[in-house]
């Protein structure tokens, strides 16, 4: 492994913490002059970010974990879901960095903290953080539906769910309609939820996990609650100021994107799922949606009392 590859690996390992430039030489046993030359090349190619932290010191990050937006770079965050074929298609055409998250809270927190530029995460999560932080804007509905409950064989009195998400919102509505009084246990990832499935009454989970669990008794939320908005697309305001031209092109490509076999293959590779399962799960979403429906959903969420929703929704 050459010096450049070793430095990039170290930067990815330190993640969002970054590392002092002087520490790179010490940790890797590479001369300071070589480190300086390699970093200059990587910075010119927009693969790393350097930030002066004192008169003689720089902290360095790989660009995907930069603590702030970077001119000419688009970083897109998604969850481990099959809801994003059109997002992936548009992102790939622009050479965007795509990061996959286990849960909506982590993804949306990174969006408001400028560690990701654009995020496809649940509407309820984005509205909450948008009203609270006032530094993101919502532009599109990604898709509708695509989730439900997979019941376990046990007689447990607990449902598994992801916290502060469309899953939690729908599960609570489902329980009210069905007159259920089970408790809810929160999980930080779908994999951890599935590991505990046999201890639970069931799990509120999204695609492609719901298709993967087709051997279980499954009830889709839309069959009980009607159609609903799942994820929406939001961008960080600072990123929009720096890279509006890139984001505008991204939206144009997104609006023309498709969701066929090619998109299923790329998405399967990205989130680590069987392509056939991904492709089959597409039919459980509505991808072509009137974005104006977002206002109906926002009204049901009842966030208006916390601030002006119009400041964070940019539907055009």
mmCIF file of C-alpha atoms in Angstrom:
data_model
loop_
_atom_site.group_PDB
_atom_site.id
_atom_site.type_symbol
_atom_site.label_atom_id
_atom_site.label_comp_id
_atom_site.label_asym_id
_atom_site.label_seq_id
_atom_site.Cartn_x
_atom_site.Cartn_y
_atom_site.Cartn_z
ATOM 1 C CA UNK A 1 0.000 0.000 0.000
ATOM 2 C CA UNK A 2 1.533 3.340 -1.052
ATOM 3 C CA UNK A 3 1.657 6.495 1.084
ATOM 4 C CA UNK A 4 -1.494 7.990 -0.431
ATOM 5 C CA UNK A 5 -3.554 4.849 0.198
ATOM 6 C CA UNK A 6 -2.250 4.558 3.768
ATOM 7 C CA UNK A 7 -3.108 8.196 4.524
ATOM 8 C CA UNK A 8 -6.607 7.849 3.067
ATOM 9 C CA UNK A 9 -7.204 4.684 5.097
ATOM 10 C CA UNK A 10 -6.109 6.451 8.285
ATOM 11 C CA UNK A 11 -8.397 9.390 7.567
ATOM 12 C CA UNK A 12 -11.349 7.060 7.005
ATOM 13 C CA UNK A 13 -10.534 5.211 10.210
ATOM 14 C CA UNK A 14 -10.565 8.407 12.302
ATOM 15 C CA UNK A 15 -13.907 9.250 10.711
ATOM 16 C CA UNK A 16 -15.475 12.589 11.670
ATOM 17 C CA UNK A 17 -12.867 13.275 14.377
ATOM 18 C CA UNK A 18 -10.208 14.047 11.808
ATOM 19 C CA UNK A 19 -6.534 14.064 12.745
ATOM 20 C CA UNK A 20 -3.787 16.637 13.124
ATOM 21 C CA UNK A 21 -1.510 16.688 10.100
ATOM 22 C CA UNK A 22 1.521 16.315 12.379
ATOM 23 C CA UNK A 23 0.036 13.085 13.791
ATOM 24 C CA UNK A 24 -0.208 11.441 10.370
ATOM 25 C CA UNK A 25 3.570 11.310 10.005
ATOM 26 C CA UNK A 26 4.017 9.856 13.483
ATOM 27 C CA UNK A 27 1.275 7.231 13.183
ATOM 28 C CA UNK A 28 2.255 5.995 9.730
ATOM 29 C CA UNK A 29 6.011 6.451 9.883
ATOM 30 C CA UNK A 30 5.987 8.639 6.764
ATOM 31 C CA UNK A 31 8.174 11.716 6.505
ATOM 32 C CA UNK A 32 6.504 15.085 7.096
ATOM 33 C CA UNK A 33 7.477 16.294 3.631
ATOM 34 C CA UNK A 34 5.867 13.250 1.995
ATOM 35 C CA UNK A 35 2.707 13.712 4.068
ATOM 36 C CA UNK A 36 2.566 17.367 3.056
ATOM 37 C CA UNK A 37 2.972 16.563 -0.650
ATOM 38 C CA UNK A 38 0.356 13.775 -0.558
ATOM 39 C CA UNK A 39 -2.154 15.935 1.303
ATOM 40 C CA UNK A 40 -1.683 18.783 -1.167
ATOM 41 C CA UNK A 41 -2.477 16.397 -4.022
ATOM 42 C CA UNK A 42 -5.499 14.910 -2.245
ATOM 43 C CA UNK A 43 -6.815 18.361 -1.391
ATOM 44 C CA UNK A 44 -6.518 19.506 -4.991
ATOM 45 C CA UNK A 45 -8.551 16.455 -6.057
ATOM 46 C CA UNK A 46 -11.167 17.191 -3.369
ATOM 47 C CA UNK A 47 -10.537 13.920 -1.565
ATOM 48 C CA UNK A 48 -9.561 15.508 1.762
ATOM 49 C CA UNK A 49 -10.218 18.703 3.712
ATOM 50 C CA UNK A 50 -7.677 20.604 5.792
ATOM 51 C CA UNK A 51 -8.608 23.201 8.383
ATOM 52 C CA UNK A 52 -6.199 25.494 10.248
ATOM 53 C CA UNK A 53 -6.684 25.047 13.995
ATOM 54 C CA UNK A 54 -3.710 27.115 15.217
ATOM 55 C CA UNK A 55 -0.905 29.209 13.749
ATOM 56 C CA UNK A 56 1.108 26.101 12.881
ATOM 57 C CA UNK A 57 -1.350 23.201 12.940
ATOM 58 C CA UNK A 58 -3.940 21.730 10.568
ATOM 59 C CA UNK A 59 -6.626 19.130 11.186
ATOM 60 C CA UNK A 60 -7.371 16.819 8.275
ATOM 61 C CA UNK A 61 -10.465 14.838 7.267
ATOM 62 C CA UNK A 62 -11.358 12.678 4.301
ATOM 63 C CA UNK A 63 -13.941 14.669 2.368
ATOM 64 C CA UNK A 64 -16.861 12.335 3.167
ATOM 65 C CA UNK A 65 -16.397 13.137 6.861
ATOM 66 C CA UNK A 66 -15.678 16.846 6.482
ATOM 67 C CA UNK A 67 -17.219 18.856 9.364
ATOM 68 C CA UNK A 68 -18.684 21.312 6.853
ATOM 69 C CA UNK A 69 -19.755 21.445 3.191
ATOM 70 C CA UNK A 70 -17.040 21.519 0.539
ATOM 71 C CA UNK A 71 -17.278 23.505 -2.687
ATOM 72 C CA UNK A 72 -17.811 21.158 -5.635
ATOM 73 C CA UNK A 73 -18.646 18.125 -3.472
ATOM 74 C CA UNK A 74 -22.053 16.493 -2.930
ATOM 75 C CA UNK A 75 -22.478 14.071 -0.015
ATOM 76 C CA UNK A 76 -25.785 12.195 0.085
ATOM 77 C CA UNK A 77 -26.990 10.221 3.100
ATOM 78 C CA UNK A 78 -29.521 7.384 2.925
ATOM 79 C CA UNK A 79 -30.774 4.647 5.222
ATOM 80 C CA UNK A 80 -30.509 0.883 4.663
ATOM 81 C CA UNK A 81 -33.710 0.830 2.641
ATOM 82 C CA UNK A 82 -34.893 0.133 -0.897
ATOM 83 C CA UNK A 83 -36.692 3.480 -1.031
ATOM 84 C CA UNK A 84 -33.827 5.218 -2.802
ATOM 85 C CA UNK A 85 -33.311 3.955 -6.393
ATOM 86 C CA UNK A 86 -33.988 7.403 -7.864
ATOM 87 C CA UNK A 87 -31.766 9.091 -5.261
ATOM 88 C CA UNK A 88 -28.928 6.677 -6.068
ATOM 89 C CA UNK A 89 -29.382 7.158 -9.807
ATOM 90 C CA UNK A 90 -29.150 10.959 -9.547
ATOM 91 C CA UNK A 91 -26.261 10.855 -7.078
ATOM 92 C CA UNK A 92 -24.180 8.483 -9.197
ATOM 93 C CA UNK A 93 -24.585 10.647 -12.298
ATOM 94 C CA UNK A 94 -23.037 13.540 -10.379
ATOM 95 C CA UNK A 95 -20.247 11.488 -8.821
ATOM 96 C CA UNK A 96 -21.647 12.128 -5.344
ATOM 97 C CA UNK A 97 -20.373 10.511 -2.175
ATOM 98 C CA UNK A 98 -23.111 8.246 -0.786
ATOM 99 C CA UNK A 99 -23.146 7.321 2.896
ATOM 100 C CA UNK A 100 -25.440 4.659 4.356
ATOM 101 C CA UNK A 101 -26.813 5.005 7.894
ATOM 102 C CA UNK A 102 -28.425 2.541 10.302
ATOM 103 C CA UNK A 103 -31.082 4.921 11.644
ATOM 104 C CA UNK A 104 -32.831 8.172 10.835
ATOM 105 C CA UNK A 105 -31.698 10.046 13.950
ATOM 106 C CA UNK A 106 -28.004 9.628 13.130
ATOM 107 C CA UNK A 107 -28.555 10.586 9.503
ATOM 108 C CA UNK A 108 -30.644 13.685 10.197
ATOM 109 C CA UNK A 109 -28.332 14.831 12.999
ATOM 110 C CA UNK A 110 -25.418 14.683 10.575
ATOM 111 C CA UNK A 111 -27.458 16.744 8.109
ATOM 112 C CA UNK A 112 -28.123 19.573 10.559
ATOM 113 C CA UNK A 113 -24.530 19.412 11.846
ATOM 114 C CA UNK A 114 -23.219 19.826 8.261
ATOM 115 C CA UNK A 115 -21.483 16.436 8.149
ATOM 116 C CA UNK A 116 -23.724 15.383 5.273
ATOM 117 C CA UNK A 117 -25.110 17.724 2.615
ATOM 118 C CA UNK A 118 -28.321 16.052 1.480
ATOM 119 C CA UNK A 119 -30.345 13.434 3.335
ATOM 120 C CA UNK A 120 -33.221 11.124 2.502
ATOM 121 C CA UNK A 121 -34.756 10.374 5.895
ATOM 122 C CA UNK A 122 -38.234 10.265 7.471
ATOM 123 C CA UNK A 123 -40.364 13.399 7.152
ATOM 124 C CA UNK A 124 -41.179 13.411 10.859
ATOM 125 C CA UNK A 125 -37.475 13.436 11.759
ATOM 126 C CA UNK A 126 -36.635 16.177 9.271
ATOM 127 C CA UNK A 127 -39.540 18.384 10.356
ATOM 128 C CA UNK A 128 -38.530 18.099 14.008
ATOM 129 C CA UNK A 129 -34.876 18.970 13.376
ATOM 130 C CA UNK A 130 -35.819 21.605 10.800
ATOM 131 C CA UNK A 131 -38.106 23.460 13.183
ATOM 132 C CA UNK A 132 -35.598 23.108 16.020
ATOM 133 C CA UNK A 133 -32.381 24.010 14.183
ATOM 134 C CA UNK A 134 -33.716 26.067 11.257
ATOM 135 C CA UNK A 135 -30.785 25.143 9.025
ATOM 136 C CA UNK A 136 -32.245 22.596 6.595
ATOM 137 C CA UNK A 137 -34.845 22.723 3.855
ATOM 138 C CA UNK A 138 -37.087 19.940 2.525
ATOM 139 C CA UNK A 139 -37.470 19.724 -1.259
ATOM 140 C CA UNK A 140 -39.048 16.434 -2.305
ATOM 141 C CA UNK A 141 -41.044 13.421 -1.189
ATOM 142 C CA UNK A 142 -38.824 10.407 -1.840
ATOM 143 C CA UNK A 143 -41.607 7.806 -1.778
ATOM 144 C CA UNK A 144 -44.793 6.704 -0.066
ATOM 145 C CA UNK A 145 -45.512 3.475 1.842
ATOM 146 C CA UNK A 146 -42.963 0.643 1.910
ATOM 147 C CA UNK A 147 -43.224 -0.573 5.500
ATOM 148 C CA UNK A 148 -45.297 -2.596 7.911
ATOM 149 C CA UNK A 149 -45.185 -5.098 10.751
ATOM 150 C CA UNK A 150 -43.573 -8.528 10.604
ATOM 151 C CA UNK A 151 -44.988 -10.654 13.418
ATOM 152 C CA UNK A 152 -42.872 -13.161 15.302
ATOM 153 C CA UNK A 153 -44.043 -16.571 16.461
ATOM 154 C CA UNK A 154 -43.655 -15.611 20.098
ATOM 155 C CA UNK A 155 -46.364 -14.214 22.355
ATOM 156 C CA UNK A 156 -44.223 -11.310 23.446
ATOM 157 C CA UNK A 157 -45.839 -8.080 24.580
ATOM 158 C CA UNK A 158 -43.315 -5.770 22.921
ATOM 159 C CA UNK A 159 -42.962 -4.400 19.401
ATOM 160 C CA UNK A 160 -39.552 -3.514 18.017
ATOM 161 C CA UNK A 161 -39.153 -0.193 16.246
ATOM 162 C CA UNK A 162 -36.701 2.539 15.246
ATOM 163 C CA UNK A 163 -36.908 5.681 17.346
ATOM 164 C CA UNK A 164 -38.499 8.956 16.204
ATOM 165 C CA UNK A 165 -39.235 7.681 12.728
ATOM 166 C CA UNK A 166 -42.032 6.901 10.303
ATOM 167 C CA UNK A 167 -41.978 3.390 11.775
ATOM 168 C CA UNK A 168 -42.699 4.661 15.273
ATOM 169 C CA UNK A 169 -45.396 7.039 14.088
ATOM 170 C CA UNK A 170 -47.141 4.343 12.043
ATOM 171 C CA UNK A 171 -46.766 1.688 14.740
ATOM 172 C CA UNK A 172 -48.450 3.926 17.319
ATOM 173 C CA UNK A 173 -51.300 4.701 14.906
ATOM 174 C CA UNK A 174 -51.636 0.993 14.081
ATOM 175 C CA UNK A 175 -51.796 0.053 17.765
ATOM 176 C CA UNK A 176 -54.516 2.639 18.425
ATOM 177 C CA UNK A 177 -56.621 1.372 15.505
ATOM 178 C CA UNK A 178 -56.161 -2.261 16.550
ATOM 179 C CA UNK A 179 -56.680 -1.558 20.253
ATOM 180 C CA UNK A 180 -53.277 -2.938 21.236
ATOM 181 C CA UNK A 181 -51.417 -2.033 24.409
ATOM 182 C CA UNK A 182 -47.992 -3.551 23.744
ATOM 183 C CA UNK A 183 -44.851 -1.683 24.718
ATOM 184 C CA UNK A 184 -42.272 -0.454 22.199
ATOM 185 C CA UNK A 185 -38.569 -1.261 22.341
ATOM 186 C CA UNK A 186 -36.266 0.907 20.270
ATOM 187 C CA UNK A 187 -33.373 -0.436 18.217
ATOM 188 C CA UNK A 188 -30.478 1.474 16.663
ATOM 189 C CA UNK A 189 -30.388 -0.629 13.486
ATOM 190 C CA UNK A 190 -32.692 -3.009 11.583
ATOM 191 C CA UNK A 191 -30.151 -5.826 12.023
ATOM 192 C CA UNK A 192 -30.245 -5.505 15.810
ATOM 193 C CA UNK A 193 -34.033 -5.493 15.657
ATOM 194 C CA UNK A 194 -34.118 -8.704 13.639
ATOM 195 C CA UNK A 195 -31.681 -10.390 16.021
ATOM 196 C CA UNK A 196 -34.300 -9.904 18.765
ATOM 197 C CA UNK A 197 -37.321 -10.775 16.630
ATOM 198 C CA UNK A 198 -38.128 -14.027 18.414
ATOM 199 C CA UNK A 199 -38.336 -12.179 21.740
ATOM 200 C CA UNK A 200 -40.915 -9.733 20.387
ATOM 201 C CA UNK A 201 -44.523 -9.660 19.274
ATOM 202 C CA UNK A 202 -43.247 -8.234 16.010
ATOM 203 C CA UNK A 203 -41.205 -5.468 14.420
ATOM 204 C CA UNK A 204 -42.222 -2.308 12.585
ATOM 205 C CA UNK A 205 -39.769 -2.332 9.715
ATOM 206 C CA UNK A 206 -39.258 -1.055 6.193
ATOM 207 C CA UNK A 207 -38.329 -2.460 2.814
ATOM 208 C CA UNK A 208 -36.409 -4.501 1.781
ATOM 209 C CA UNK A 209 -36.478 -6.121 5.237
ATOM 210 C CA UNK A 210 -40.237 -6.623 5.020
ATOM 211 C CA UNK A 211 -39.887 -8.545 1.742
ATOM 212 C CA UNK A 212 -36.965 -10.485 3.225
ATOM 213 C CA UNK A 213 -39.294 -11.520 6.098
ATOM 214 C CA UNK A 214 -41.998 -12.811 3.747
ATOM 215 C CA UNK A 215 -42.013 -16.154 5.590
ATOM 216 C CA UNK A 216 -43.491 -14.294 8.582
ATOM 217 C CA UNK A 217 -47.007 -12.992 9.032
ATOM 218 C CA UNK A 218 -46.807 -9.482 7.579
ATOM 219 C CA UNK A 219 -49.273 -6.594 7.674
ATOM 220 C CA UNK A 220 -48.444 -3.549 5.572
ATOM 221 C CA UNK A 221 -49.155 -0.188 7.134
ATOM 222 C CA UNK A 222 -50.880 1.258 4.057
ATOM 223 C CA UNK A 223 -53.522 -1.504 4.251
ATOM 224 C CA UNK A 224 -54.520 -0.277 7.705
ATOM 225 C CA UNK A 225 -53.572 3.408 7.718
ATOM 226 C CA UNK A 226 -53.872 4.345 4.045
ATOM 227 C CA UNK A 227 -51.045 5.758 1.928
ATOM 228 C CA UNK A 228 -48.432 7.736 3.824
ATOM 229 C CA UNK A 229 -45.248 9.691 3.139
ATOM 230 C CA UNK A 230 -42.130 7.932 4.353
ATOM 231 C CA UNK A 231 -38.856 9.704 3.555
ATOM 232 C CA UNK A 232 -38.308 13.193 2.216
ATOM 233 C CA UNK A 233 -35.248 14.839 0.696
ATOM 234 C CA UNK A 234 -33.666 17.679 2.652
ATOM 235 C CA UNK A 235 -30.495 19.729 2.225
ATOM 236 C CA UNK A 236 -28.342 21.701 4.636
ATOM 237 C CA UNK A 237 -28.660 25.475 4.178
ATOM 238 C CA UNK A 238 -24.925 26.110 4.188
ATOM 239 C CA UNK A 239 -24.414 23.490 1.510
ATOM 240 C CA UNK A 240 -27.120 25.197 -0.573
ATOM 241 C CA UNK A 241 -25.301 28.522 -0.260
ATOM 242 C CA UNK A 242 -21.995 27.002 -1.381
ATOM 243 C CA UNK A 243 -23.232 24.460 -3.941
ATOM 244 C CA UNK A 244 -26.660 25.538 -5.166
ATOM 245 C CA UNK A 245 -25.679 24.808 -8.769
ATOM 246 C CA UNK A 246 -24.804 21.200 -7.907
ATOM 247 C CA UNK A 247 -27.979 20.706 -5.896
ATOM 248 C CA UNK A 248 -30.147 22.138 -8.659
ATOM 249 C CA UNK A 249 -28.603 19.692 -11.126
ATOM 250 C CA UNK A 250 -29.149 16.884 -8.610
ATOM 251 C CA UNK A 251 -32.869 17.737 -8.363
ATOM 252 C CA UNK A 252 -33.190 17.812 -12.151
ATOM 253 C CA UNK A 253 -31.645 14.354 -12.449
ATOM 254 C CA UNK A 254 -33.726 13.066 -9.535
ATOM 255 C CA UNK A 255 -36.975 14.200 -11.151
ATOM 256 C CA UNK A 256 -36.050 12.306 -14.343
ATOM 257 C CA UNK A 257 -34.619 9.218 -12.637
ATOM 258 C CA UNK A 258 -36.077 5.722 -12.977
ATOM 259 C CA UNK A 259 -36.233 2.728 -10.636
ATOM 260 C CA UNK A 260 -35.525 -0.385 -12.654
ATOM 261 C CA UNK A 261 -33.072 -3.284 -12.678
ATOM 262 C CA UNK A 262 -29.933 -1.154 -12.965
ATOM 263 C CA UNK A 263 -30.920 0.973 -9.970
ATOM 264 C CA UNK A 264 -31.804 -2.183 -8.022
ATOM 265 C CA UNK A 265 -28.340 -3.590 -8.680
ATOM 266 C CA UNK A 266 -26.508 -0.481 -7.503
ATOM 267 C CA UNK A 267 -28.730 -0.148 -4.428
ATOM 268 C CA UNK A 268 -28.250 -3.823 -3.554
ATOM 269 C CA UNK A 269 -24.470 -3.403 -3.640
ATOM 270 C CA UNK A 270 -24.667 -0.261 -1.530
ATOM 271 C CA UNK A 271 -26.820 -1.576 1.306
ATOM 272 C CA UNK A 272 -25.724 -5.224 1.136
ATOM 273 C CA UNK A 273 -28.948 -6.895 0.014
ATOM 274 C CA UNK A 274 -29.890 -9.450 -2.616
ATOM 275 C CA UNK A 275 -30.785 -7.673 -5.844
ATOM 276 C CA UNK A 276 -33.894 -9.819 -6.398
ATOM 277 C CA UNK A 277 -35.246 -8.850 -2.971
ATOM 278 C CA UNK A 278 -34.583 -5.170 -3.699
ATOM 279 C CA UNK A 279 -36.303 -5.342 -7.066
ATOM 280 C CA UNK A 280 -39.315 -7.176 -5.619
ATOM 281 C CA UNK A 281 -39.645 -4.647 -2.805
ATOM 282 C CA UNK A 282 -39.914 -1.715 -5.241
ATOM 283 C CA UNK A 283 -43.548 -2.612 -5.947
ATOM 284 C CA UNK A 284 -44.429 -1.809 -2.321
ATOM 285 C CA UNK A 285 -43.535 1.870 -2.751
ATOM 286 C CA UNK A 286 -45.192 4.684 -4.655
ATOM 287 C CA UNK A 287 -42.256 6.567 -6.198
ATOM 288 C CA UNK A 288 -44.072 9.023 -8.460
ATOM 289 C CA UNK A 289 -45.710 11.300 -5.923
ATOM 290 C CA UNK A 290 -47.294 14.752 -5.933
ATOM 291 C CA UNK A 291 -44.919 16.660 -3.665
ATOM 292 C CA UNK A 292 -47.760 18.887 -2.470
ATOM 293 C CA UNK A 293 -48.913 15.928 -0.342
ATOM 294 C CA UNK A 294 -46.163 16.877 2.064
ATOM 295 C CA UNK A 295 -48.312 19.695 3.452
ATOM 296 C CA UNK A 296 -51.104 17.276 4.364
ATOM 297 C CA UNK A 297 -48.621 15.083 6.220
ATOM 298 C CA UNK A 298 -47.112 18.073 8.011
ATOM 299 C CA UNK A 299 -50.584 19.135 9.140
ATOM 300 C CA UNK A 300 -51.154 15.715 10.686
ATOM 301 C CA UNK A 301 -47.823 15.874 12.500
ATOM 302 C CA UNK A 302 -48.926 19.049 14.299
ATOM 303 C CA UNK A 303 -45.558 20.806 14.296
ATOM 304 C CA UNK A 304 -46.972 24.190 13.252
ATOM 305 C CA UNK A 305 -47.207 25.332 16.850
ATOM 306 C CA UNK A 306 -43.416 25.124 17.168
ATOM 307 C CA UNK A 307 -42.585 27.487 14.304
ATOM 308 C CA UNK A 308 -43.153 28.384 10.693
ATOM 309 C CA UNK A 309 -43.124 25.219 8.619
ATOM 310 C CA UNK A 310 -43.048 27.263 5.424
ATOM 311 C CA UNK A 311 -39.457 28.283 6.238
ATOM 312 C CA UNK A 312 -38.196 24.723 5.847
ATOM 313 C CA UNK A 313 -40.317 23.372 2.973
ATOM 314 C CA UNK A 314 -39.319 24.294 -0.579
ATOM 315 C CA UNK A 315 -41.603 22.394 -2.942
ATOM 316 C CA UNK A 316 -41.434 23.516 -6.572
#
